[in-house]
Coordinates of C-alpha atoms in Angstrom, one line a residue:
Chain A
X440 CA 89.7 45.2 19.4
X441 CA 90.2 49.6 19.4
X442 CA 89.4 50.1 15.6
X443 CA 86.3 48.3 16.5
X444 CA 85.1 50.0 19.3
X445 CA 86.3 53.3 18.0
X446 CA 83.8 51.9 15.1
X447 CA 80.5 51.5 17.1
X448 CA 81.0 53.9 19.6
X449 CA 80.8 56.2 16.3
X450 CA 77.8 55.0 15.1
X451 CA 76.5 54.7 18.8
X452 CA 76.8 58.6 18.8
X453 CA 74.6 59.5 15.7
X454 CA 72.3 56.9 16.8
X455 CA 72.3 58.7 20.0
X456 CA 72.1 61.6 18.7
X457 CA 69.3 61.1 16.7
X458 CA 67.4 59.5 19.0
X459 CA 67.3 62.0 22.1
X460 CA 66.3 65.1 19.1
X461 CA 63.0 62.3 18.1
X462 CA 62.3 62.1 21.7
X463 CA 63.0 65.7 21.6
X464 CA 60.6 66.3 18.5
X465 CA 57.8 63.8 20.3
X466 CA 58.0 66.1 23.4
X467 CA 57.0 69.6 21.2
X468 CA 54.6 67.1 19.3
X469 CA 52.8 66.0 22.3
X470 CA 53.0 69.6 23.8
X471 CA 50.6 70.7 20.2
X472 CA 48.5 67.8 20.8
X473 CA 46.9 68.0 24.3
X474 CA 46.7 71.9 23.6
X475 CA 44.4 71.3 20.3
X476 CA 43.1 68.3 23.1
X477 CA 41.8 71.3 25.5
X478 CA 41.4 73.8 22.1
X479 CA 38.8 71.0 20.9
X480 CA 37.0 70.5 23.9
X481 CA 36.8 73.9 25.2
X482 CA 37.0 76.5 22.0
X483 CA 35.9 73.4 18.9
X484 CA 32.9 72.3 20.9
X485 CA 34.5 68.6 20.2
X486 CA 37.3 66.4 21.6
X487 CA 40.1 65.2 18.7
X488 CA 39.3 62.0 20.5
X489 CA 42.1 61.3 19.1
X490 CA 44.0 62.7 21.0
X491 CA 44.6 61.0 24.5
X492 CA 46.6 58.1 22.8
X493 CA 48.2 59.0 20.4
X494 CA 50.0 61.6 22.8
X495 CA 50.5 58.4 25.2
X496 CA 52.0 56.5 22.5
X497 CA 54.7 59.9 21.5
X498 CA 55.4 58.6 25.2
X499 CA 56.4 55.9 25.3
X500 CA 59.3 56.1 22.6
X501 CA 60.1 60.4 24.1
X502 CA 60.8 57.4 28.1
X503 CA 62.3 54.9 26.3
X504 CA 63.8 56.9 23.6
X505 CA 65.6 59.7 25.9
X506 CA 65.7 56.8 28.8
X507 CA 68.3 54.6 26.1
X508 CA 70.5 57.9 25.5
X509 CA 70.7 58.7 29.3
X510 CA 72.3 54.8 29.5
X511 CA 75.3 56.3 26.8
X512 CA 75.0 59.3 28.7
X513 CA 74.9 58.8 32.3
X514 CA 73.0 61.1 33.0
X515 CA 70.8 58.6 35.1
X516 CA 69.8 58.6 38.5
X517 CA 72.0 56.3 41.3
X518 CA 73.6 55.3 44.7
X519 CA 77.3 56.4 42.9
X520 CA 79.3 56.8 46.3
X521 CA 80.8 52.9 45.8
X522 CA 81.8 53.8 42.3
X523 CA 83.0 57.3 43.6
X524 CA 85.3 55.2 45.8
X525 CA 86.0 52.4 44.9
X526 CA 90.1 52.1 42.6
X527 CA 91.7 50.5 40.1
X528 CA 91.1 47.4 39.5
X529 CA 87.6 46.7 41.6
X530 CA 87.1 50.6 40.0
X531 CA 87.0 48.9 36.4
X532 CA 85.3 45.5 37.1
X533 CA 82.5 47.9 38.6
X534 CA 81.8 49.1 35.8
X535 CA 82.3 46.0 34.0
X536 CA 79.4 44.6 35.9
X537 CA 77.1 47.7 36.3
X538 CA 77.0 47.7 31.9
X539 CA 77.3 44.1 31.4
X540 CA 73.6 44.1 33.9
X541 CA 71.9 46.9 31.8
X542 CA 73.2 45.2 28.1
X543 CA 71.6 42.0 29.8
X544 CA 68.5 44.1 31.0
X545 CA 68.0 45.9 27.9
X546 CA 68.6 42.9 25.6
X547 CA 65.3 41.1 27.9
X548 CA 63.7 44.3 27.6
X549 CA 63.7 43.4 23.3
X550 CA 63.7 39.0 23.6
X551 CA 60.1 39.9 25.4
X552 CA 59.1 42.6 24.1
X553 CA 59.4 40.6 20.9
X554 CA 56.9 38.2 22.5
X555 CA 54.4 40.6 23.9
X556 CA 54.4 42.5 19.9
X557 CA 53.6 39.9 18.4
X558 CA 50.9 37.8 21.4
X559 CA 48.7 41.4 20.3
X560 CA 49.8 41.5 16.6
X561 CA 46.8 41.3 15.3
X562 CA 44.4 43.0 16.8
X563 CA 43.7 46.7 16.2
X564 CA 44.4 49.6 19.0
X565 CA 41.6 52.1 19.1
X566 CA 40.9 55.4 17.6
X567 CA 44.3 55.3 16.4
X568 CA 43.4 51.9 13.9
X569 CA 47.5 50.7 13.8
X570 CA 48.7 47.3 15.4
X571 CA 48.5 46.9 19.7
X572 CA 51.1 45.8 18.8
X573 CA 52.8 49.4 18.3
X574 CA 52.4 49.9 21.7
X575 CA 55.7 47.1 22.6
X576 CA 58.3 48.7 19.6
X577 CA 59.1 51.7 21.9
X578 CA 60.0 48.5 24.1
X579 CA 62.2 47.1 21.6
X580 CA 64.2 50.0 20.6
X581 CA 64.3 51.2 23.5
X582 CA 65.5 47.7 25.2
X583 CA 68.6 47.3 22.0
X584 CA 69.8 50.3 21.7
X585 CA 70.5 50.9 25.9
X586 CA 72.6 47.1 25.2
X587 CA 74.3 48.8 21.7
X588 CA 75.3 51.7 24.0
X589 CA 76.3 49.9 27.1
X590 CA 78.0 47.1 24.3
X591 CA 79.5 50.3 23.4
X592 CA 80.6 51.4 27.1
X593 CA 82.1 48.1 27.8
X594 CA 83.8 47.7 24.5
X595 CA 85.4 51.4 24.8
X596 CA 86.8 50.1 28.5
X597 CA 87.7 46.9 27.6
X598 CA 90.1 49.0 24.8
X599 CA 91.2 50.8 28.1
X600 CA 89.2 53.9 26.8
X601 CA 86.2 54.6 29.4
X602 CA 84.8 57.9 28.6
X603 CA 82.2 58.0 26.2
X604 CA 83.0 60.2 24.1
X605 CA 80.6 63.4 23.8
X606 CA 78.1 63.3 20.8
X607 CA 78.1 67.1 19.7
X608 CA 75.4 68.2 21.3
X609 CA 75.8 68.5 24.3
X610 CA 74.4 67.9 28.1
X611 CA 71.4 70.1 26.0
X612 CA 73.6 73.6 25.7
X613 CA 74.5 73.1 22.1
X614 CA 78.6 72.7 21.9
X615 CA 78.7 73.6 25.7
X616 CA 80.1 73.0 29.1
X617 CA 77.5 69.6 29.6
X618 CA 78.4 70.9 33.7
X619 CA 76.7 73.7 33.2
X620 CA 73.0 71.9 31.8
X621 CA 72.9 69.6 35.3
X622 CA 72.1 72.7 37.5
X623 CA 69.9 74.0 35.2
X624 CA 66.4 71.5 35.3
X625 CA 66.8 69.0 36.5
X626 CA 63.9 66.7 37.2
X627 CA 63.9 66.2 41.9
Chain B
X1221 CA 62.6 33.8 50.6
X1222 CA 61.0 35.8 48.0
X1223 CA 60.9 38.9 49.4
X1224 CA 64.7 38.2 50.4
X1225 CA 65.2 38.8 46.4
X1226 CA 63.5 41.2 45.3
X1227 CA 65.0 43.6 48.2
X1228 CA 69.2 41.5 48.4
X1229 CA 69.2 41.5 44.9
X1230 CA 67.5 45.7 44.4
X1231 CA 69.5 47.0 47.6
X1232 CA 73.1 44.8 45.6
X1233 CA 72.8 46.3 42.6
X1234 CA 71.5 50.3 44.0
X1235 CA 74.9 50.0 46.0
X1236 CA 77.1 48.8 43.2
X1237 CA 76.0 51.8 41.4
X1238 CA 73.3 50.2 38.7
X1239 CA 71.1 52.8 38.0
X1240 CA 67.9 52.5 40.0
X1241 CA 66.1 51.8 36.9
X1242 CA 66.9 49.2 35.7
X1243 CA 68.2 48.7 40.1
X1244 CA 64.4 47.5 39.6
X1245 CA 63.7 46.3 36.5
X1246 CA 66.4 43.4 37.3
X1247 CA 65.8 42.8 41.0
X1248 CA 62.2 42.4 39.6
X1249 CA 63.3 40.3 37.0
X1250 CA 65.2 37.9 39.3
X1251 CA 62.7 37.2 41.5
X1252 CA 60.5 36.5 38.6
X1253 CA 62.9 33.5 37.6
X1254 CA 62.8 32.4 41.3
X1255 CA 59.9 32.4 41.2
X1256 CA 59.1 30.1 38.4
X1257 CA 56.9 33.1 37.0
X1258 CA 57.1 34.0 33.0
X1259 CA 59.9 36.7 33.2
X1260 CA 57.3 38.5 29.8
X1261 CA 56.0 39.2 33.3
X1262 CA 58.1 42.2 34.4
X1263 CA 57.9 43.7 31.1
X1264 CA 54.6 43.9 30.6
X1265 CA 54.2 45.6 34.2
X1266 CA 57.2 47.8 33.2
X1267 CA 55.2 48.7 29.6
X1268 CA 51.4 48.6 31.5
X1269 CA 53.7 51.3 33.6
X1270 CA 54.5 54.0 31.0
X1271 CA 51.5 53.7 29.7
X1272 CA 48.7 56.6 31.9
X1273 CA 48.0 59.2 30.8
X1274 CA 49.3 61.7 34.3
X1275 CA 52.6 61.2 33.3
X1276 CA 53.3 63.2 30.6
X1277 CA 52.3 66.4 33.5
X1278 CA 55.7 66.2 34.3
X1279 CA 58.3 66.5 31.7
X1280 CA 55.4 69.4 30.9
X1281 CA 55.6 70.7 33.8
X1282 CA 59.9 71.1 33.9
X1283 CA 60.6 72.0 29.9
X1284 CA 57.3 75.0 30.9
X1285 CA 59.9 75.5 34.1
X1286 CA 62.9 75.4 31.9
X1287 CA 61.6 77.5 29.6
X1288 CA 60.6 80.5 32.3
X1289 CA 64.2 79.9 33.4
X1290 CA 65.6 80.4 30.2
X1291 CA 63.1 83.4 30.0
X1292 CA 64.2 85.6 31.9
X1293 CA 60.9 85.6 34.5
X1294 CA 63.9 84.2 38.1
X1295 CA 65.4 88.0 37.3
X1296 CA 62.1 89.9 37.6
X1297 CA 60.7 87.9 40.0
X1298 CA 64.0 88.3 42.0
X1299 CA 63.5 91.7 41.6
X1300 CA 60.2 91.7 42.5
X1301 CA 61.1 89.6 45.9
X1302 CA 63.6 92.4 46.5
X1303 CA 61.5 95.2 46.2
X1304 CA 59.2 93.6 49.5
X1305 CA 61.3 92.3 51.8
X1306 CA 65.5 93.1 50.8
X1307 CA 65.2 95.9 53.7
X1308 CA 65.1 92.8 56.3
X1309 CA 67.9 92.2 58.9
X1310 CA 70.0 90.0 56.1
X1311 CA 68.2 91.7 53.3
X1312 CA 69.4 89.5 50.2
X1313 CA 69.1 85.8 52.1
X1314 CA 65.1 87.2 53.0
X1315 CA 64.8 88.2 49.3
X1316 CA 66.7 84.2 48.5
X1317 CA 63.4 82.7 50.6
X1318 CA 61.0 84.6 49.1
X1319 CA 62.6 84.1 45.0
X1320 CA 62.8 80.8 45.6
X1321 CA 58.4 80.6 46.9
X1322 CA 57.5 81.8 44.3
X1323 CA 59.9 80.7 41.5
X1324 CA 58.3 76.4 43.7
X1325 CA 55.5 78.1 41.8
X1326 CA 56.1 78.1 38.0
X1327 CA 58.9 74.7 38.5
X1328 CA 57.9 72.7 41.1
X1329 CA 61.6 71.2 41.1
X1330 CA 64.2 71.9 44.2
X1331 CA 67.3 71.4 41.8
X1332 CA 65.7 74.1 39.2
X1333 CA 65.1 76.1 42.1
X1334 CA 68.6 76.6 43.4
X1335 CA 70.0 76.3 40.4
X1336 CA 67.4 79.3 38.9
X1337 CA 67.6 81.8 41.8
X1338 CA 71.3 80.4 43.1
X1339 CA 72.6 81.2 40.3
X1340 CA 71.7 85.1 40.8
X1341 CA 71.4 84.9 44.3
X1342 CA 74.5 84.0 45.8
X1343 CA 76.9 85.4 44.3
X1344 CA 75.5 88.5 44.5
X1345 CA 75.6 87.4 47.9
X1346 CA 78.9 86.5 48.5
X1347 CA 79.7 90.3 46.8
X1348 CA 77.6 92.1 49.3
X1349 CA 80.1 90.8 52.1
X1350 CA 77.3 87.7 53.2
X1351 CA 79.7 84.5 53.8
X1352 CA 79.3 82.0 50.6
X1353 CA 77.9 78.8 53.4
X1354 CA 75.3 81.5 54.2
X1355 CA 74.1 81.6 51.1
X1356 CA 74.2 78.5 49.9
X1357 CA 72.6 77.5 51.8
X1358 CA 69.9 79.5 52.6
X1359 CA 68.7 78.5 48.7
X1360 CA 69.2 74.7 49.2
X1361 CA 66.4 74.5 52.2
X1362 CA 64.2 77.5 50.5
X1363 CA 64.5 75.4 47.6
X1364 CA 62.8 72.8 48.9
X1365 CA 59.6 74.8 50.0
X1366 CA 59.3 74.3 45.7
X1367 CA 59.0 70.9 46.1
X1368 CA 55.1 72.0 48.0
X1369 CA 54.2 75.0 46.3
X1370 CA 52.1 73.5 43.8
X1371 CA 52.4 72.5 41.0
X1372 CA 54.8 70.1 42.3
X1373 CA 55.8 67.1 39.2
X1374 CA 56.5 65.1 42.3
X1375 CA 53.3 65.4 43.8
X1376 CA 51.9 63.4 40.7
X1377 CA 54.0 61.2 40.6
X1378 CA 53.4 60.4 44.1
X1379 CA 49.1 60.5 42.6
X1380 CA 50.4 58.2 40.7
X1381 CA 52.7 55.4 42.7
X1382 CA 49.6 55.4 44.5
X1383 CA 47.4 53.6 41.6
X1384 CA 46.1 57.5 40.5
X1385 CA 43.3 57.5 43.1
X1386 CA 44.5 60.3 45.0
X1387 CA 43.6 63.6 43.9
X1388 CA 46.1 65.8 42.2
X1389 CA 44.1 68.7 42.9
X1390 CA 44.4 68.1 46.6
X1391 CA 46.9 67.5 46.2
X1392 CA 48.3 70.9 44.9
X1393 CA 45.8 72.2 47.4
X1394 CA 47.3 70.2 50.8
X1395 CA 51.3 71.5 50.0
X1396 CA 50.3 75.2 50.1
X1397 CA 49.9 76.5 53.4
X1398 CA 52.9 73.4 54.3
X1399 CA 54.6 75.5 51.6
X1400 CA 54.5 78.9 53.1
X1401 CA 55.3 77.4 56.6
X1402 CA 58.4 76.7 55.6
X1403 CA 59.1 79.5 54.0
X1404 CA 58.5 82.0 57.2
X1405 CA 60.6 79.5 58.9
X1406 CA 63.5 80.1 56.9
X1407 CA 62.9 83.7 56.7
X1408 CA 62.9 83.8 60.6
X1409 CA 65.9 81.1 60.6
X1410 CA 67.7 83.9 58.1
X1411 CA 66.7 86.4 59.9
X1412 CA 68.3 84.9 63.5
X1413 CA 71.8 84.0 62.2
X1414 CA 71.6 87.3 59.7
X1415 CA 71.5 88.9 64.0
X1416 CA 74.2 87.3 64.6
X1417 CA 76.1 87.2 62.0
X1418 CA 75.6 91.1 61.9
X1419 CA 74.9 91.3 58.0
X1420 CA 73.2 93.9 56.6
X1421 CA 69.8 95.4 56.0
X1422 CA 68.9 97.4 52.8
X1423 CA 66.3 100.5 52.4
X1424 CA 63.3 100.1 50.8
X1425 CA 61.9 101.3 47.3
X1426 CA 59.1 102.3 48.1
X1427 CA 55.4 101.2 47.4
X1428 CA 55.2 103.0 44.1
X1429 CA 58.6 100.5 43.3
X1430 CA 56.7 97.0 44.6
X1431 CA 53.8 98.3 42.0
X1432 CA 56.2 98.5 39.7
X1433 CA 58.4 95.3 40.0
X1434 CA 55.1 93.7 40.6
X1435 CA 54.0 94.2 36.9
X1436 CA 57.4 93.2 35.9
X1437 CA 56.9 89.8 36.7
X1438 CA 53.3 89.2 36.8
X1439 CA 53.0 87.3 33.9
X1440 CA 55.1 84.3 36.0
X1441 CA 53.2 84.9 39.0
X1442 CA 49.7 84.6 37.1
X1443 CA 51.0 80.9 35.3
X1444 CA 50.6 79.4 39.1
X1445 CA 47.1 81.1 39.2
X1446 CA 46.3 79.3 36.1
X1447 CA 48.0 76.0 36.8
X1448 CA 46.5 75.9 40.0
X1449 CA 43.0 77.4 39.3
X1450 CA 43.1 75.4 36.2
X1451 CA 43.4 72.4 38.4
X1452 CA 41.1 72.5 41.3
X1453 CA 38.4 74.0 39.2
X1454 CA 38.9 71.6 36.9
X1455 CA 39.0 73.2 33.8
X1456 CA 41.5 70.9 33.1
X1457 CA 43.0 68.5 34.1
X1458 CA 47.0 67.9 35.8
X1459 CA 47.7 67.5 32.2
X1460 CA 46.5 69.6 29.9
X1461 CA 47.7 72.5 32.9
X1462 CA 51.1 71.3 32.3
X1463 CA 50.1 71.9 28.8
X1464 CA 49.3 75.0 29.2
X1465 CA 52.1 76.6 30.6
X1466 CA 53.9 76.1 28.4
X1467 CA 52.2 77.6 25.7
X1468 CA 51.6 80.1 28.8
X1469 CA 56.2 80.3 29.0
X1470 CA 56.9 80.3 25.3
X1471 CA 53.8 83.1 24.7
X1472 CA 55.4 85.2 27.9
X1473 CA 59.1 84.9 27.5
X1474 CA 59.2 84.8 22.8
X1475 CA 55.9 87.7 23.2
X1476 CA 56.2 89.7 26.1
X1477 CA 60.1 89.8 27.9
X1478 CA 61.2 89.4 24.0
X1479 CA 64.4 87.3 25.5
X1480 CA 63.9 83.6 24.4
X1481 CA 65.3 82.6 20.9
X1482 CA 65.5 79.3 19.2
X1483 CA 69.0 78.3 20.9
X1484 CA 67.3 78.8 24.6
X1485 CA 64.4 76.6 22.5
X1486 CA 65.8 73.8 22.2
X1487 CA 67.9 73.3 24.8
X1488 CA 64.9 73.9 27.0
X1489 CA 63.6 71.1 25.6
X1490 CA 66.3 68.8 24.8
X1491 CA 67.1 69.1 29.0
X1492 CA 63.3 68.5 29.3
X1493 CA 64.3 64.7 27.8
X1494 CA 67.0 64.2 29.9
X1495 CA 65.8 65.0 32.3
X1496 CA 62.0 63.4 32.6
X1497 CA 62.9 60.7 30.1
X1498 CA 64.6 58.7 33.3
X1499 CA 62.5 60.2 35.8
X1500 CA 59.1 58.5 34.1
X1501 CA 61.9 55.4 32.5
X1502 CA 61.6 54.3 36.7
X1503 CA 58.3 55.1 37.3
X1504 CA 57.5 52.4 34.7
X1505 CA 59.9 49.9 35.9
X1506 CA 58.6 50.3 39.6
X1507 CA 55.8 49.2 37.9
X1508 CA 57.0 46.4 37.8
X1509 CA 58.5 45.6 41.3
X1510 CA 55.0 47.4 42.8
X1511 CA 52.9 45.1 41.6
X1512 CA 55.6 42.1 43.1
X1513 CA 55.9 43.9 46.2
X1514 CA 51.8 43.6 46.0
X1515 CA 52.6 40.1 45.1
X1516 CA 54.2 39.2 47.6
X1517 CA 52.6 40.6 50.2
X1518 CA 55.3 42.9 51.6
X1519 CA 52.8 45.7 52.4
X1520 CA 50.9 43.9 54.7
X1521 CA 54.1 42.5 56.5
X1522 CA 55.4 45.9 56.7
X1523 CA 51.9 46.6 58.2
X1524 CA 52.2 43.5 60.4
X1525 CA 56.1 44.4 61.7
X1526 CA 54.9 48.6 62.7
X1527 CA 51.9 47.1 65.2
X1528 CA 54.1 45.2 66.7
X1529 CA 57.0 48.3 67.1
X1530 CA 54.0 50.6 68.7
X1531 CA 50.0 49.9 68.1
X1532 CA 50.1 54.0 68.8
X1533 CA 49.8 56.2 65.7
X1534 CA 52.2 59.1 67.5
X1535 CA 54.9 56.4 67.5
X1536 CA 54.6 54.9 64.4
X1537 CA 54.8 58.3 62.4
X1538 CA 57.4 60.1 63.8
X1539 CA 59.1 56.4 63.4
X1540 CA 57.8 56.7 59.3
X1541 CA 59.6 59.6 59.9
X1542 CA 62.9 58.0 60.6
X1543 CA 62.9 55.7 57.9
X1544 CA 62.0 58.5 55.2
X1545 CA 64.6 61.1 56.3
X1546 CA 67.6 57.5 56.7
X1547 CA 66.2 56.6 53.1
X1548 CA 65.8 59.9 52.2
X1549 CA 70.4 60.8 53.1
X1550 CA 70.6 58.0 50.6
X1551 CA 68.0 58.7 48.3
X1552 CA 67.1 60.6 45.4
X1553 CA 63.0 62.5 45.8
X1554 CA 61.6 59.9 42.9
X1555 CA 62.8 57.0 42.9
X1556 CA 61.4 57.0 46.8
X1557 CA 58.5 58.5 46.2
X1558 CA 58.1 55.7 44.3
X1559 CA 58.8 52.7 46.0
X1560 CA 57.7 53.9 49.6
X1561 CA 55.2 55.0 48.5
X1562 CA 53.3 51.5 47.9
X1563 CA 54.5 49.8 50.5
X1564 CA 53.3 52.3 53.7
X1565 CA 50.4 53.6 52.3
X1566 CA 48.8 50.5 53.1
X1567 CA 50.2 50.9 56.0
X1568 CA 49.1 55.1 57.0
X1569 CA 45.6 54.1 56.4
X1570 CA 45.0 51.9 58.6
X1571 CA 46.3 54.2 60.8
X1572 CA 43.9 56.2 60.2
X1573 CA 45.8 58.9 58.5
X1574 CA 44.9 61.0 55.0
X1575 CA 47.3 59.7 52.0
X1576 CA 46.8 62.9 50.7
X1577 CA 48.3 64.7 54.0
X1578 CA 50.7 61.2 54.4
X1579 CA 51.9 63.4 50.8
X1580 CA 53.1 65.6 51.9
X1581 CA 54.5 64.0 54.5
X1582 CA 56.4 61.8 52.1
X1583 CA 57.5 64.9 49.8
X1584 CA 58.8 67.5 53.3
X1585 CA 60.7 63.5 54.1
X1586 CA 62.3 63.0 51.1
X1587 CA 62.6 67.2 49.9
X1588 CA 64.7 67.7 53.4
X1589 CA 67.0 64.4 52.1
X1590 CA 68.1 66.5 48.7
X1591 CA 69.9 68.4 51.3
X1592 CA 71.4 66.1 53.4
X1593 CA 74.8 64.1 51.9
X1594 CA 75.7 61.7 51.2
X1595 CA 73.2 61.6 48.0
X1596 CA 72.0 65.2 48.1
X1597 CA 71.3 67.0 44.3
X1598 CA 70.2 70.2 46.1
X1599 CA 72.8 70.9 48.2
X1600 CA 75.3 69.7 45.7
X1601 CA 74.1 72.0 43.5
X1602 CA 74.3 75.4 45.6
X1603 CA 77.8 73.9 47.1
X1604 CA 78.8 74.1 43.3
X1605 CA 77.6 77.2 43.0
X1606 CA 78.9 78.4 45.7
X1607 CA 81.8 77.2 45.3
X1608 CA 81.5 75.4 49.7
X1609 CA 82.4 72.0 50.1
X1610 CA 79.9 70.9 51.3
X1611 CA 81.7 70.7 54.5
X1612 CA 82.0 73.3 54.6
X1613 CA 78.1 73.8 54.2
X1614 CA 77.3 71.1 56.4
X1615 CA 79.4 73.1 59.3
X1616 CA 76.1 76.5 60.0
X1617 CA 73.7 73.8 58.2
X1618 CA 72.2 73.3 61.1
X1619 CA 69.5 76.1 62.3
X1620 CA 68.3 75.5 58.6
X1621 CA 67.7 71.4 59.0
X1622 CA 65.7 72.6 62.8
X1623 CA 63.5 74.8 61.1
X1624 CA 62.6 72.2 58.2
X1625 CA 62.7 69.5 60.7
X1626 CA 60.7 71.5 63.1
X1627 CA 57.9 72.1 60.1
X1628 CA 57.8 68.9 59.1
X1629 CA 56.7 68.1 62.9
X1630 CA 54.5 70.3 62.8
X1631 CA 52.9 68.8 59.5
X1632 CA 53.1 65.8 60.4
X1633 CA 51.1 65.9 64.3
X1634 CA 48.5 69.2 62.8
X1635 CA 47.3 66.9 59.8
X1636 CA 44.9 70.6 59.7
X1637 CA 48.2 72.2 58.1
X1638 CA 47.7 69.9 55.0
X1639 CA 43.9 69.2 54.6
X1640 CA 42.6 71.4 55.4
X1641 CA 42.9 74.3 52.1
X1642 CA 42.5 71.1 49.9
X1643 CA 38.8 70.7 52.2
X1644 CA 37.6 74.8 51.8
X1645 CA 37.4 73.9 48.3
X1646 CA 35.6 70.5 48.0

């Protein structure tokens, strides 16, 4: 079980890093596309109609990949007073239940996202001409990652390694202490 | 019963420490299962909720703010503010408040404000003999101004939570005067406390120096005009202006200030992913929660409940403010706006309040909540920078709370402070 946790964890670390980089690339791509739309409208006098649907599609991936990475690195907003004050077994039980619930929701995203995609797979998205079902693929992929990352945390907890090993891009600062990142940016 | 399951499971999960996005999703899921509605509805709503073009402005504004911080804009704004108000009593405290206001016009994020301005100002203030608790409290309270001065991505969240029916341009203009009022109130408070504690003042450097620092900071200050002017005049949508802000921030920091390198760019990009993907996921999950609230007629139940307490708009507003302040102590800004808006919006419309006005009140309330334990992200950031414990900061924060509350009451009961400027632009 210990070695299983290790293998899963290494796999999850790579997947998490890849998701983070993809989401970052998505943000850059969205910036370029929206800027191009504005440029097209005012300078070229021809608004590219694909701009908005493509950036919306990229945003779905951005949210779900980034949100999944947040599950692994515990970046999500929450009310963690109970977790902070709980001790010993109570704390482990609480963390265990929380991770299991998040994993459950991730799995539900996969199952129901699949149903939604299957229902509209025959239809086409306007402007970009791909199947409408693609709209739900980020939900499926994000759900799968969320479930995987939560199960990884569960495995580590059960084998007595409660901390998730950090991937080598840490907190948005390549190789620096992640607490430094916590104080820059911030969404509030 | 359905309502009890929705709110009961949400509160329970939240208290257990489940992240808000999943509290919203799981409690919606539990409620539809209980009601016998196909669970697929929850995910359909969630997916729809993540499909609004206006949402894109949130990562873009955070991204441009972060690029500006890394690219040297904060230092120049501080120098400019120091030349302008450094000679007042408690000079560095005044500089701090003014910089937070200017910087709020660039980032719109209170946490970014507290860390960018506080990171430079708090150590300097302590070195110059100001008590750390004063430095921390001035920073943390002044950072809230960023939420009111446009661009404020929290106003975009509010507009989205209201179903996209409220004009973002109106909300942006509505925040300007309350933001400046808060700036003045905090400068006054910082001055009074500084006099009582005997803090020093700097020498006025002369108008030539003010002009020189102004020109150095101008590229950053211009961004405020580009965003506000662009959105207000309708040249750009909010999302487009936020994207222009990213491009502009890149141009300024790379070609004018020459302080942003590739590493800084990558860090800013990944930082924006980390902070904003979570917020957007909360918005997505909240749309299934919001759909259920509407389906269960929670808003009309709230109206009935409030009306049974009082019919007087004055009392209802006071009750709403008190409720929001309590909620704000233990909720983060974005989830609070997303959950409270659909509940309270019909109520305030029923008592004849303008939704734009309510947006300003809600955001100021939630902003004060960022400075109150147990969940006060801005206060925590400022305390961490100043190496001051929360309880130390709490002992001397009261005059600053007083100033914020006074502004909150004025903004709540005098609609003109919020509504005069938007009306002027029409």
